CSV table of N, CA and C in Angstrom, one decimal:
chain,number,residue,atom,x,y,z
A,1,MET,N,15.9,-27.4,2.6
A,1,MET,CA,14.6,-28.1,2.9
A,1,MET,C,14.7,-29.5,2.4
A,2,SER,N,14.3,-30.4,3.2
A,2,SER,CA,14.3,-31.8,2.8
A,2,SER,C,13.0,-32.1,2.0
A,3,ALA,N,13.1,-33.1,1.1
A,3,ALA,CA,11.9,-33.5,0.3
A,3,ALA,C,11.0,-34.3,1.3
A,4,LEU,N,9.7,-33.9,1.3
A,4,LEU,CA,8.7,-34.5,2.1
A,4,LEU,C,7.9,-35.4,1.2
A,5,PRO,N,7.4,-36.5,1.8
A,5,PRO,CA,6.6,-37.4,1.0
A,5,PRO,C,5.3,-36.7,0.6
A,6,ASP,N,4.7,-37.0,-0.6
A,6,ASP,CA,3.5,-36.4,-1.0
A,6,ASP,C,2.3,-37.0,-0.2
A,7,THR,N,1.7,-36.1,0.6
A,7,THR,CA,0.6,-36.7,1.4
A,7,THR,C,-0.7,-36.0,1.0
A,8,ARG,N,-0.8,-35.4,-0.2
A,8,ARG,CA,-2.1,-34.7,-0.6
A,8,ARG,C,-3.3,-35.7,-0.6
A,9,ALA,N,-3.0,-36.9,-0.9
A,9,ALA,CA,-4.1,-37.9,-0.9
A,9,ALA,C,-4.6,-38.3,0.5
A,10,GLY,N,-4.0,-37.8,1.5
A,10,GLY,CA,-4.4,-38.1,2.9
A,10,GLY,C,-3.7,-39.3,3.5
A,11,GLN,N,-2.7,-39.8,2.7
A,11,GLN,CA,-2.0,-41.0,3.3
A,11,GLN,C,-0.8,-40.5,4.1
A,12,VAL,N,-0.7,-41.1,5.3
A,12,VAL,CA,0.4,-40.7,6.2
A,12,VAL,C,1.5,-41.8,6.1
A,13,PRO,N,2.7,-41.3,5.8
A,13,PRO,CA,3.8,-42.3,5.7
A,13,PRO,C,4.1,-43.0,7.0
A,14,ALA,N,4.7,-44.1,7.0
A,14,ALA,CA,5.2,-44.7,8.2
A,14,ALA,C,6.1,-43.8,9.0
A,15,ARG,N,6.0,-43.9,10.3
A,15,ARG,CA,6.8,-43.0,11.2
A,15,ARG,C,8.3,-43.0,10.8
A,16,GLU,N,8.8,-44.2,10.5
A,16,GLU,CA,10.2,-44.4,10.2
A,16,GLU,C,10.6,-43.5,9.0
A,17,ALA,N,9.6,-43.2,8.1
A,17,ALA,CA,9.9,-42.4,6.9
A,17,ALA,C,9.8,-40.9,7.2
A,18,TRP,N,9.4,-40.5,8.4
A,18,TRP,CA,9.3,-39.1,8.6
A,18,TRP,C,10.7,-38.5,8.7
A,19,PRO,N,10.9,-37.4,8.1
A,19,PRO,CA,12.2,-36.7,8.2
A,19,PRO,C,12.3,-36.0,9.6
A,20,GLU,N,13.5,-36.0,10.0
A,20,GLU,CA,13.8,-35.3,11.3
A,20,GLU,C,13.9,-33.8,11.1
A,21,PRO,N,13.3,-33.0,11.9
A,21,PRO,CA,13.4,-31.5,11.8
A,21,PRO,C,14.8,-31.1,12.2
A,22,VAL,N,15.2,-30.0,11.7
A,22,VAL,CA,16.5,-29.4,12.1
A,22,VAL,C,16.3,-28.9,13.6
A,23,ALA,N,17.3,-29.0,14.4
A,23,ALA,CA,17.1,-28.6,15.8
A,23,ALA,C,16.9,-27.1,15.8
A,24,SER,N,16.1,-26.6,16.7
A,24,SER,CA,15.9,-25.2,16.9
A,24,SER,C,17.0,-24.5,17.5
A,25,THR,N,17.4,-23.3,17.0
A,25,THR,CA,18.3,-22.5,17.7
A,25,THR,C,17.6,-21.8,18.9
A,26,GLU,N,18.3,-21.2,19.8
A,26,GLU,CA,17.7,-20.5,20.9
A,26,GLU,C,16.7,-19.4,20.3
A,27,ALA,N,17.2,-18.7,19.3
A,27,ALA,CA,16.3,-17.6,18.7
A,27,ALA,C,15.1,-18.3,18.0
A,28,GLY,N,15.3,-19.4,17.4
A,28,GLY,CA,14.2,-20.1,16.7
A,28,GLY,C,13.2,-20.6,17.7
A,29,ALA,N,13.6,-21.1,18.9
A,29,ALA,CA,12.7,-21.5,19.9
A,29,ALA,C,11.9,-20.3,20.5
A,30,VAL,N,12.6,-19.2,20.7
A,30,VAL,CA,12.0,-18.0,21.2
A,30,VAL,C,10.9,-17.5,20.2
A,31,LEU,N,11.3,-17.5,18.9
A,31,LEU,CA,10.4,-17.1,17.9
A,31,LEU,C,9.1,-18.0,17.9
A,32,THR,N,9.3,-19.3,18.0
A,32,THR,CA,8.1,-20.2,18.1
A,32,THR,C,7.3,-19.8,19.3
A,33,ASP,N,7.9,-19.6,20.4
A,33,ASP,CA,7.1,-19.2,21.6
A,33,ASP,C,6.4,-17.8,21.4
A,34,LEU,N,7.0,-16.9,20.7
A,34,LEU,CA,6.4,-15.6,20.4
A,34,LEU,C,5.2,-15.8,19.4
A,35,ILE,N,5.4,-16.7,18.5
A,35,ILE,CA,4.3,-17.0,17.5
A,35,ILE,C,3.1,-17.5,18.3
A,36,LEU,N,3.3,-18.5,19.1
A,36,LEU,CA,2.2,-19.1,19.9
A,36,LEU,C,1.6,-18.1,20.8
A,37,THR,N,2.4,-17.2,21.4
A,37,THR,CA,1.9,-16.2,22.3
A,37,THR,C,1.1,-15.1,21.5
A,38,THR,N,1.6,-14.9,20.3
A,38,THR,CA,0.9,-13.9,19.4
A,38,THR,C,-0.5,-14.5,19.0
A,39,PHE,N,-0.6,-15.8,18.8
A,39,PHE,CA,-1.9,-16.4,18.5
A,39,PHE,C,-2.9,-16.1,19.7
A,40,ARG,N,-2.4,-16.3,20.9
A,40,ARG,CA,-3.2,-16.1,22.1
A,40,ARG,C,-3.6,-14.6,22.2
A,41,LEU,N,-2.6,-13.7,22.0
A,41,LEU,CA,-2.9,-12.3,22.1
A,41,LEU,C,-3.9,-11.9,21.1
A,42,ASN,N,-3.7,-12.4,19.9
A,42,ASN,CA,-4.6,-12.1,18.8
A,42,ASN,C,-6.1,-12.4,19.2
A,43,ALA,N,-6.2,-13.6,19.8
A,43,ALA,CA,-7.6,-14.0,20.2
A,43,ALA,C,-8.1,-13.1,21.2
A,44,ARG,N,-7.3,-12.6,22.2
A,44,ARG,CA,-7.8,-11.7,23.2
A,44,ARG,C,-8.1,-10.3,22.6
A,45,PHE,N,-7.3,-9.9,21.6
A,45,PHE,CA,-7.5,-8.6,21.0
A,45,PHE,C,-8.8,-8.7,20.2
A,46,LEU,N,-9.1,-9.8,19.5
A,46,LEU,CA,-10.3,-10.0,18.7
A,46,LEU,C,-11.5,-10.0,19.6
A,47,GLU,N,-11.4,-10.6,20.8
A,47,GLU,CA,-12.5,-10.6,21.8
A,47,GLU,C,-12.8,-9.2,22.2
A,48,ALA,N,-11.7,-8.5,22.6
A,48,ALA,CA,-11.9,-7.1,23.0
A,48,ALA,C,-12.4,-6.2,21.9
A,49,ALA,N,-11.9,-6.4,20.7
A,49,ALA,CA,-12.4,-5.6,19.6
A,49,ALA,C,-13.9,-5.8,19.4
A,50,GLN,N,-14.3,-7.1,19.5
A,50,GLN,CA,-15.8,-7.4,19.3
A,50,GLN,C,-16.6,-6.7,20.4
A,51,ASP,N,-16.1,-6.8,21.6
A,51,ASP,CA,-16.8,-6.1,22.7
A,51,ASP,C,-16.9,-4.6,22.5
A,52,LEU,N,-15.8,-4.0,22.1
A,52,LEU,CA,-15.7,-2.5,21.9
A,52,LEU,C,-16.6,-2.1,20.7
A,53,ALA,N,-16.6,-2.9,19.7
A,53,ALA,CA,-17.3,-2.6,18.4
A,53,ALA,C,-18.8,-2.5,18.7
A,54,THR,N,-19.3,-3.2,19.7
A,54,THR,CA,-20.7,-3.2,19.9
A,54,THR,C,-21.2,-1.8,20.3
A,55,HIS,N,-20.3,-1.0,20.9
A,55,HIS,CA,-20.7,0.4,21.3
A,55,HIS,C,-21.0,1.2,20.1
A,56,GLY,N,-20.6,0.8,18.9
A,56,GLY,CA,-20.9,1.6,17.7
A,56,GLY,C,-21.9,0.8,16.8
A,57,ASN,N,-22.5,-0.2,17.4
A,57,ASN,CA,-23.4,-1.2,16.6
A,57,ASN,C,-22.6,-1.8,15.4
A,58,LEU,N,-21.4,-2.1,15.6
A,58,LEU,CA,-20.6,-2.7,14.5
A,58,LEU,C,-20.1,-4.1,15.0
A,59,THR,N,-19.5,-4.8,14.1
A,59,THR,CA,-18.7,-6.0,14.5
A,59,THR,C,-17.3,-5.6,14.4
A,60,ALA,N,-16.4,-6.4,15.0
A,60,ALA,CA,-15.0,-6.1,14.9
A,60,ALA,C,-14.5,-6.0,13.4
A,61,ALA,N,-15.0,-6.9,12.6
A,61,ALA,CA,-14.7,-6.9,11.2
A,61,ALA,C,-15.1,-5.7,10.5
A,62,TRP,N,-16.3,-5.2,10.8
A,62,TRP,CA,-16.8,-4.0,10.2
A,62,TRP,C,-16.0,-2.8,10.6
A,63,TRP,N,-15.6,-2.8,11.9
A,63,TRP,CA,-14.8,-1.7,12.4
A,63,TRP,C,-13.4,-1.7,11.7
A,64,GLN,N,-12.9,-2.9,11.5
A,64,GLN,CA,-11.6,-3.0,10.9
A,64,GLN,C,-11.6,-2.4,9.4
A,65,VAL,N,-12.7,-2.8,8.7
A,65,VAL,CA,-12.8,-2.3,7.3
A,65,VAL,C,-13.0,-0.8,7.3
A,66,LEU,N,-13.9,-0.3,8.2
A,66,LEU,CA,-14.1,1.2,8.2
A,66,LEU,C,-12.9,1.9,8.6
A,67,GLY,N,-12.1,1.2,9.5
A,67,GLY,CA,-10.8,1.8,9.9
A,67,GLY,C,-9.9,2.0,8.8
A,68,GLY,N,-10.0,1.2,7.7
A,68,GLY,CA,-9.2,1.4,6.6
A,68,GLY,C,-9.5,2.5,5.7
A,69,VAL,N,-10.6,3.2,6.0
A,69,VAL,CA,-11.0,4.3,5.1
A,69,VAL,C,-11.4,5.6,5.9
A,70,LEU,N,-11.0,5.6,7.2
A,70,LEU,CA,-11.3,6.8,8.0
A,70,LEU,C,-10.5,8.0,7.5
A,71,ASP,N,-9.3,7.9,7.1
A,71,ASP,CA,-8.5,9.0,6.7
A,71,ASP,C,-8.7,9.4,5.2
A,72,GLN,N,-9.1,8.4,4.4
A,72,GLN,CA,-9.3,8.7,2.9
A,72,GLN,C,-10.0,7.5,2.3
A,73,PRO,N,-10.8,7.7,1.2
A,73,PRO,CA,-11.4,6.6,0.5
A,73,PRO,C,-10.3,5.7,-0.1
A,74,ARG,N,-10.6,4.4,-0.1
A,74,ARG,CA,-9.6,3.5,-0.7
A,74,ARG,C,-10.4,2.4,-1.5
A,75,SER,N,-9.7,1.7,-2.4
A,75,SER,CA,-10.2,0.6,-3.1
A,75,SER,C,-10.3,-0.6,-2.1
A,76,VAL,N,-11.1,-1.6,-2.4
A,76,VAL,CA,-11.2,-2.7,-1.6
A,76,VAL,C,-9.9,-3.5,-1.5
A,77,ALA,N,-9.2,-3.6,-2.6
A,77,ALA,CA,-7.9,-4.2,-2.6
A,77,ALA,C,-6.9,-3.5,-1.7
A,78,ALA,N,-6.9,-2.1,-1.7
A,78,ALA,CA,-6.0,-1.3,-0.9
A,78,ALA,C,-6.3,-1.5,0.6
A,79,ILE,N,-7.6,-1.6,0.9
A,79,ILE,CA,-8.0,-1.8,2.3
A,79,ILE,C,-7.5,-3.1,2.8
A,80,GLY,N,-7.7,-4.1,1.9
A,80,GLY,CA,-7.2,-5.5,2.3
A,80,GLY,C,-5.7,-5.5,2.5
A,81,ARG,N,-4.9,-4.8,1.7
A,81,ARG,CA,-3.5,-4.8,1.9
A,81,ARG,C,-3.1,-4.0,3.2
A,82,ARG,N,-3.8,-2.9,3.4
A,82,ARG,CA,-3.5,-2.1,4.6
A,82,ARG,C,-3.9,-2.8,5.9
A,83,MET,N,-5.0,-3.6,5.9
A,83,MET,CA,-5.5,-4.2,7.1
A,83,MET,C,-5.1,-5.7,7.2
A,84,GLY,N,-4.4,-6.2,6.2
A,84,GLY,CA,-4.1,-7.6,6.3
A,84,GLY,C,-5.2,-8.6,6.1
A,85,LEU,N,-6.1,-8.2,5.2
A,85,LEU,CA,-7.3,-9.0,4.9
A,85,LEU,C,-7.4,-9.3,3.4
A,86,THR,N,-8.1,-10.4,3.1
A,86,THR,CA,-8.3,-10.7,1.7
A,86,THR,C,-9.2,-9.7,1.0
A,87,ARG,N,-9.0,-9.5,-0.3
A,87,ARG,CA,-9.9,-8.6,-1.0
A,87,ARG,C,-11.3,-9.1,-1.0
A,88,GLN,N,-11.5,-10.4,-1.1
A,88,GLN,CA,-12.9,-11.0,-1.1
A,88,GLN,C,-13.6,-10.7,0.3
A,89,GLY,N,-12.8,-10.9,1.4
A,89,GLY,CA,-13.4,-10.6,2.7
A,89,GLY,C,-13.8,-9.1,2.8
A,90,VAL,N,-12.9,-8.3,2.4
A,90,VAL,CA,-13.2,-6.8,2.5
A,90,VAL,C,-14.4,-6.5,1.6
A,91,GLN,N,-14.5,-7.1,0.4
A,91,GLN,CA,-15.6,-6.8,-0.5
A,91,GLN,C,-16.9,-7.1,0.1
A,92,ARG,N,-17.0,-8.3,0.8
A,92,ARG,CA,-18.2,-8.8,1.4
A,92,ARG,C,-18.6,-7.8,2.5
A,93,ILE,N,-17.7,-7.4,3.3
A,93,ILE,CA,-18.0,-6.4,4.4
A,93,ILE,C,-18.3,-5.1,3.9
A,94,ALA,N,-17.5,-4.6,2.9
A,94,ALA,CA,-17.8,-3.3,2.3
A,94,ALA,C,-19.2,-3.2,1.8
A,95,ASP,N,-19.7,-4.3,1.1
A,95,ASP,CA,-21.1,-4.3,0.6
A,95,ASP,C,-22.1,-4.2,1.7
A,96,LEU,N,-21.8,-4.8,2.8
A,96,LEU,CA,-22.7,-4.7,4.0
A,96,LEU,C,-22.7,-3.3,4.6
A,97,LEU,N,-21.5,-2.7,4.7
A,97,LEU,CA,-21.4,-1.4,5.2
A,97,LEU,C,-22.2,-0.4,4.4
A,98,VAL,N,-22.0,-0.5,3.0
A,98,VAL,CA,-22.8,0.3,2.1
A,98,VAL,C,-24.3,0.1,2.3
A,99,GLU,N,-24.7,-1.1,2.3
A,99,GLU,CA,-26.1,-1.5,2.5
A,99,GLU,C,-26.7,-0.9,3.7
A,100,ARG,N,-25.9,-0.7,4.8
A,100,ARG,CA,-26.4,-0.2,6.1
A,100,ARG,C,-26.1,1.3,6.2
A,101,GLY,N,-25.6,1.9,5.2
A,101,GLY,CA,-25.4,3.4,5.2
A,101,GLY,C,-24.2,3.8,5.9
A,102,LEU,N,-23.3,2.9,6.3
A,102,LEU,CA,-22.1,3.3,7.1
A,102,LEU,C,-20.9,3.7,6.2
A,103,ALA,N,-21.0,3.3,4.9
A,103,ALA,CA,-20.0,3.6,3.9
A,103,ALA,C,-20.7,3.8,2.6
A,104,GLU,N,-19.9,4.3,1.6
A,104,GLU,CA,-20.5,4.5,0.3
A,104,GLU,C,-19.4,4.2,-0.7
A,105,TYR,N,-19.8,3.8,-1.9
A,105,TYR,CA,-18.8,3.7,-3.0
A,105,TYR,C,-18.7,5.0,-3.8
A,106,ARG,N,-17.5,5.3,-4.2
A,106,ARG,CA,-17.3,6.6,-5.0
A,106,ARG,C,-16.5,6.2,-6.2
A,107,PRO,N,-16.6,7.0,-7.3
A,107,PRO,CA,-15.8,6.7,-8.5
A,107,PRO,C,-14.3,6.8,-8.1
A,108,ASN,N,-13.5,6.0,-8.8
A,108,ASN,CA,-12.1,5.9,-8.6
A,108,ASN,C,-11.5,6.6,-9.9
A,109,PRO,N,-10.8,7.7,-9.7
A,109,PRO,CA,-10.3,8.4,-10.9
A,109,PRO,C,-9.1,7.6,-11.6
A,110,ASP,N,-8.5,6.7,-10.8
A,110,ASP,CA,-7.4,5.9,-11.3
A,110,ASP,C,-7.8,4.5,-11.9
A,111,HIS,N,-9.1,4.1,-11.6
A,111,HIS,CA,-9.5,2.8,-12.1
A,111,HIS,C,-11.0,2.8,-12.2
A,112,ARG,N,-11.6,2.6,-13.4
A,112,ARG,CA,-13.0,2.7,-13.6
A,112,ARG,C,-13.8,1.7,-12.9
A,113,ARG,N,-13.3,0.4,-12.8
A,113,ARG,CA,-14.0,-0.7,-12.2
A,113,ARG,C,-13.9,-0.8,-10.7
A,114,ALA,N,-12.7,-0.4,-10.2
A,114,ALA,CA,-12.4,-0.6,-8.8
A,114,ALA,C,-12.8,0.7,-8.0
A,115,LYS,N,-14.1,0.8,-7.6
A,115,LYS,CA,-14.5,1.9,-6.9
A,115,LYS,C,-13.8,2.1,-5.6
A,116,LEU,N,-13.9,3.3,-5.0
A,116,LEU,CA,-13.4,3.6,-3.7
A,116,LEU,C,-14.4,3.5,-2.7
A,117,LEU,N,-14.1,2.9,-1.5
A,117,LEU,CA,-15.0,2.9,-0.4
A,117,LEU,C,-14.7,4.1,0.5
A,118,ALA,N,-15.7,4.8,0.9
A,118,ALA,CA,-15.6,6.0,1.8
A,118,ALA,C,-16.5,5.8,3.0
A,119,CYS,N,-16.1,6.3,4.1
A,119,CYS,CA,-16.9,6.3,5.3
A,119,CYS,C,-18.0,7.4,5.2
A,120,THR,N,-19.2,7.2,5.6
A,120,THR,CA,-20.3,8.2,5.7
A,120,THR,C,-20.3,8.8,7.1
A,121,ASP,N,-21.1,9.8,7.3
A,121,ASP,CA,-21.2,10.4,8.6
A,121,ASP,C,-21.7,9.3,9.6
A,122,ALA,N,-22.6,8.5,9.2
A,122,ALA,CA,-23.1,7.4,10.0
A,122,ALA,C,-22.0,6.5,10.4
A,123,GLY,N,-21.1,6.2,9.5
A,123,GLY,CA,-19.9,5.4,9.8
A,123,GLY,C,-19.0,6.1,10.8
A,124,TYR,N,-18.7,7.3,10.5
A,124,TYR,CA,-17.8,8.1,11.5
A,124,TYR,C,-18.5,8.2,12.8
A,125,TRP,N,-19.8,8.3,12.9
A,125,TRP,CA,-20.5,8.3,14.2
A,125,TRP,C,-20.3,7.0,15.0
A,126,SER,N,-20.4,5.9,14.2
A,126,SER,CA,-20.2,4.6,14.9
A,126,SER,C,-18.8,4.5,15.4
A,127,ILE,N,-17.8,4.9,14.7
A,127,ILE,CA,-16.4,4.9,15.1
A,127,ILE,C,-16.2,5.8,16.3
A,128,ARG,N,-16.9,7.0,16.3
A,128,ARG,CA,-16.7,7.9,17.4
A,128,ARG,C,-17.3,7.3,18.7
A,129,ARG,N,-18.4,6.6,18.6
A,129,ARG,CA,-19.0,5.9,19.8
A,129,ARG,C,-18.1,4.8,20.3
A,130,ILE,N,-17.4,4.1,19.4
A,130,ILE,CA,-16.5,3.1,19.8
A,130,ILE,C,-15.3,3.8,20.5
A,131,SER,N,-14.8,4.9,20.0
A,131,SER,CA,-13.6,5.5,20.5
A,131,SER,C,-13.9,6.0,22.0
A,132,LEU,N,-15.1,6.3,22.3
A,132,LEU,CA,-15.4,6.8,23.6
A,132,LEU,C,-15.1,5.7,24.7
A,133,VAL,N,-15.2,4.4,24.3
A,133,VAL,CA,-14.8,3.4,25.2
A,133,VAL,C,-13.5,2.7,24.9
A,134,ALA,N,-13.1,2.8,23.6
A,134,ALA,CA,-11.8,2.2,23.2
A,134,ALA,C,-10.6,3.0,23.7
A,135,HIS,N,-10.7,4.3,23.7
A,135,HIS,CA,-9.5,5.1,24.2
A,135,HIS,C,-9.2,4.9,25.7
A,136,PRO,N,-10.2,4.9,26.5
A,136,PRO,CA,-9.9,4.6,28.0
A,136,PRO,C,-9.4,3.2,28.1
A,137,TRP,N,-9.9,2.2,27.4
A,137,TRP,CA,-9.5,0.8,27.5
A,137,TRP,C,-8.0,0.8,27.1
A,138,GLY,N,-7.7,1.4,25.9
A,138,GLY,CA,-6.3,1.4,25.5
A,138,GLY,C,-5.3,2.1,26.4
A,139,ASN,N,-5.8,3.2,26.9
A,139,ASN,CA,-5.0,4.0,27.9
A,139,ASN,C,-4.7,3.2,29.1
A,140,ARG,N,-5.7,2.5,29.6
A,140,ARG,CA,-5.4,1.7,30.8
A,140,ARG,C,-4.4,0.6,30.6
A,141,ILE,N,-4.6,-0.2,29.5
A,141,ILE,CA,-3.7,-1.3,29.3
A,141,ILE,C,-2.3,-0.7,28.9
A,142,GLY,N,-2.3,0.3,28.0
A,142,GLY,CA,-1.0,0.9,27.6
A,142,GLY,C,-0.2,1.4,28.7
A,143,ASP,N,-0.9,2.1,29.7
A,143,ASP,CA,-0.2,2.7,30.9
A,143,ASP,C,0.4,1.5,31.8
A,144,GLU,N,-0.4,0.4,31.8
A,144,GLU,CA,0.2,-0.7,32.6
A,144,GLU,C,1.4,-1.3,32.0
A,145,VAL,N,1.5,-1.4,30.7
A,145,VAL,CA,2.7,-2.0,30.0
A,145,VAL,C,3.8,-0.9,29.9
A,146,GLY,N,3.4,0.3,29.6
A,146,GLY,CA,4.4,1.4,29.4
A,146,GLY,C,4.7,1.6,27.9
A,147,ALA,N,4.7,2.9,27.6
A,147,ALA,CA,4.9,3.3,26.2
A,147,ALA,C,6.3,2.8,25.7
A,148,ASP,N,7.3,2.9,26.4
A,148,ASP,CA,8.6,2.4,25.9
A,148,ASP,C,8.6,0.9,25.6
A,149,GLU,N,8.0,0.1,26.4
A,149,GLU,CA,8.0,-1.3,26.2
A,149,GLU,C,7.1,-1.6,24.9
A,150,LEU,N,6.0,-0.8,24.8
A,150,LEU,CA,5.1,-1.0,23.7
A,150,LEU,C,5.8,-0.6,22.4
A,151,ARG,N,6.6,0.5,22.4
A,151,ARG,CA,7.4,0.9,21.2
A,151,ARG,C,8.4,-0.2,20.8
A,152,THR,N,9.0,-0.8,21.8
A,152,THR,CA,10.0,-1.9,21.5
A,152,THR,C,9.3,-3.1,20.9
A,153,ALA,N,8.1,-3.4,21.4
A,153,ALA,CA,7.3,-4.5,20.9
A,153,ALA,C,6.9,-4.2,19.5
A,154,LEU,N,6.4,-3.0,19.3
A,154,LEU,CA,6.0,-2.6,17.9
A,154,LEU,C,7.1,-2.6,16.9
A,155,ALA,N,8.3,-2.1,17.3
A,155,ALA,CA,9.4,-2.2,16.4
A,155,ALA,C,9.8,-3.6,16.1
A,156,THR,N,9.8,-4.5,17.0
A,156,THR,CA,10.1,-5.9,16.8
A,156,THR,C,9.0,-6.5,15.9
A,157,MET,N,7.8,-6.2,16.1
A,157,MET,CA,6.7,-6.8,15.2
A,157,MET,C,6.9,-6.3,13.8
A,158,ARG,N,7.2,-5.0,13.6
A,158,ARG,CA,7.4,-4.5,12.3
A,158,ARG,C,8.6,-5.1,11.6
A,159,GLN,N,9.6,-5.3,12.4
A,159,GLN,CA,10.8,-6.0,11.8
A,159,GLN,C,10.5,-7.4,11.4
A,160,LEU,N,9.8,-8.2,12.2
A,160,LEU,CA,9.4,-9.5,11.8
A,160,LEU,C,8.5,-9.5,10.5
A,161,ILE,N,7.6,-8.6,10.5
A,161,ILE,CA,6.7,-8.5,9.3
A,161,ILE,C,7.6,-8.2,8.0
A,162,ALA,N,8.5,-7.3,8.1
A,162,ALA,CA,9.3,-6.9,7.0
A,162,ALA,C,10.2,-8.1,6.5
A,163,ILE,N,10.7,-8.9,7.5
A,163,ILE,CA,11.5,-10.0,7.1
A,163,ILE,C,10.7,-11.1,6.5
A,164,ILE,N,9.5,-11.4,7.1
A,164,ILE,CA,8.6,-12.4,6.5
A,164,ILE,C,8.1,-12.0,5.1
A,165,GLU,N,7.7,-10.7,5.0
A,165,GLU,CA,7.2,-10.3,3.7
A,165,GLU,C,8.3,-10.2,2.6
A,166,ALA,N,9.5,-10.0,3.0
A,166,ALA,CA,10.6,-9.9,2.1
A,166,ALA,C,10.9,-11.3,1.5
A,167,SER,N,10.7,-12.3,2.4
A,167,SER,CA,11.0,-13.7,2.0
A,167,SER,C,9.8,-14.4,1.4
A,168,HIS,N,8.6,-13.9,1.7
A,168,HIS,CA,7.3,-14.5,1.2
A,168,HIS,C,6.3,-13.4,0.9
A,169,PRO,N,6.4,-12.7,-0.2
A,169,PRO,CA,5.5,-11.5,-0.4
A,169,PRO,C,4.1,-12.0,-0.5
A,170,ALA,N,3.2,-11.1,-0.1
A,170,ALA,CA,1.7,-11.4,-0.2
A,170,ALA,C,1.4,-11.5,-1.7
A,171,PRO,N,0.4,-12.3,-2.0
A,171,PRO,CA,0.0,-12.4,-3.4
A,171,PRO,C,-0.7,-11.1,-3.9
A,172,GLU,N,-0.4,-10.7,-5.1
A,172,GLU,CA,-1.1,-9.5,-5.6
A,172,GLU,C,-2.4,-9.9,-6.1
A,173,GLU,N,-3.4,-9.0,-5.9
A,173,GLU,CA,-4.8,-9.3,-6.4
A,173,GLU,C,-5.1,-8.5,-7.6
């Protein structure tokens, strides 16, 4: 990596002083295109999730946090790691879910201060109502793309995540 001028004070160096980037390889250019396409796909997924979540009177963010505890209660930090969210963001949503009776805090036998978030029957009912529309939606789109292509895409995404996380681990909370 080349040394870059310090621009934290908001000063932009003269263009002549700008370093030249390394030329992209074919794979690097394709990865850049994949990243930009992923941004667009993420936006479409978030729009769809928001629409689907309304069927359970949830937001997409609430659905995501509840999704982190459907199989078992977890700490806020564990939900964040599992769902790719910050601990603070999960905490804010978890408190709202508890306030609305969709989740509850339970004692954590492994940690006195870090309680476990668990889904209540009201939370499971909201998720069930979403699944009534989400499953047909997913089936339709999944069938159009095909299971084999989706498995290949999933394997590639997991490989990219592993490579990126190995070179830049997420901060521990």
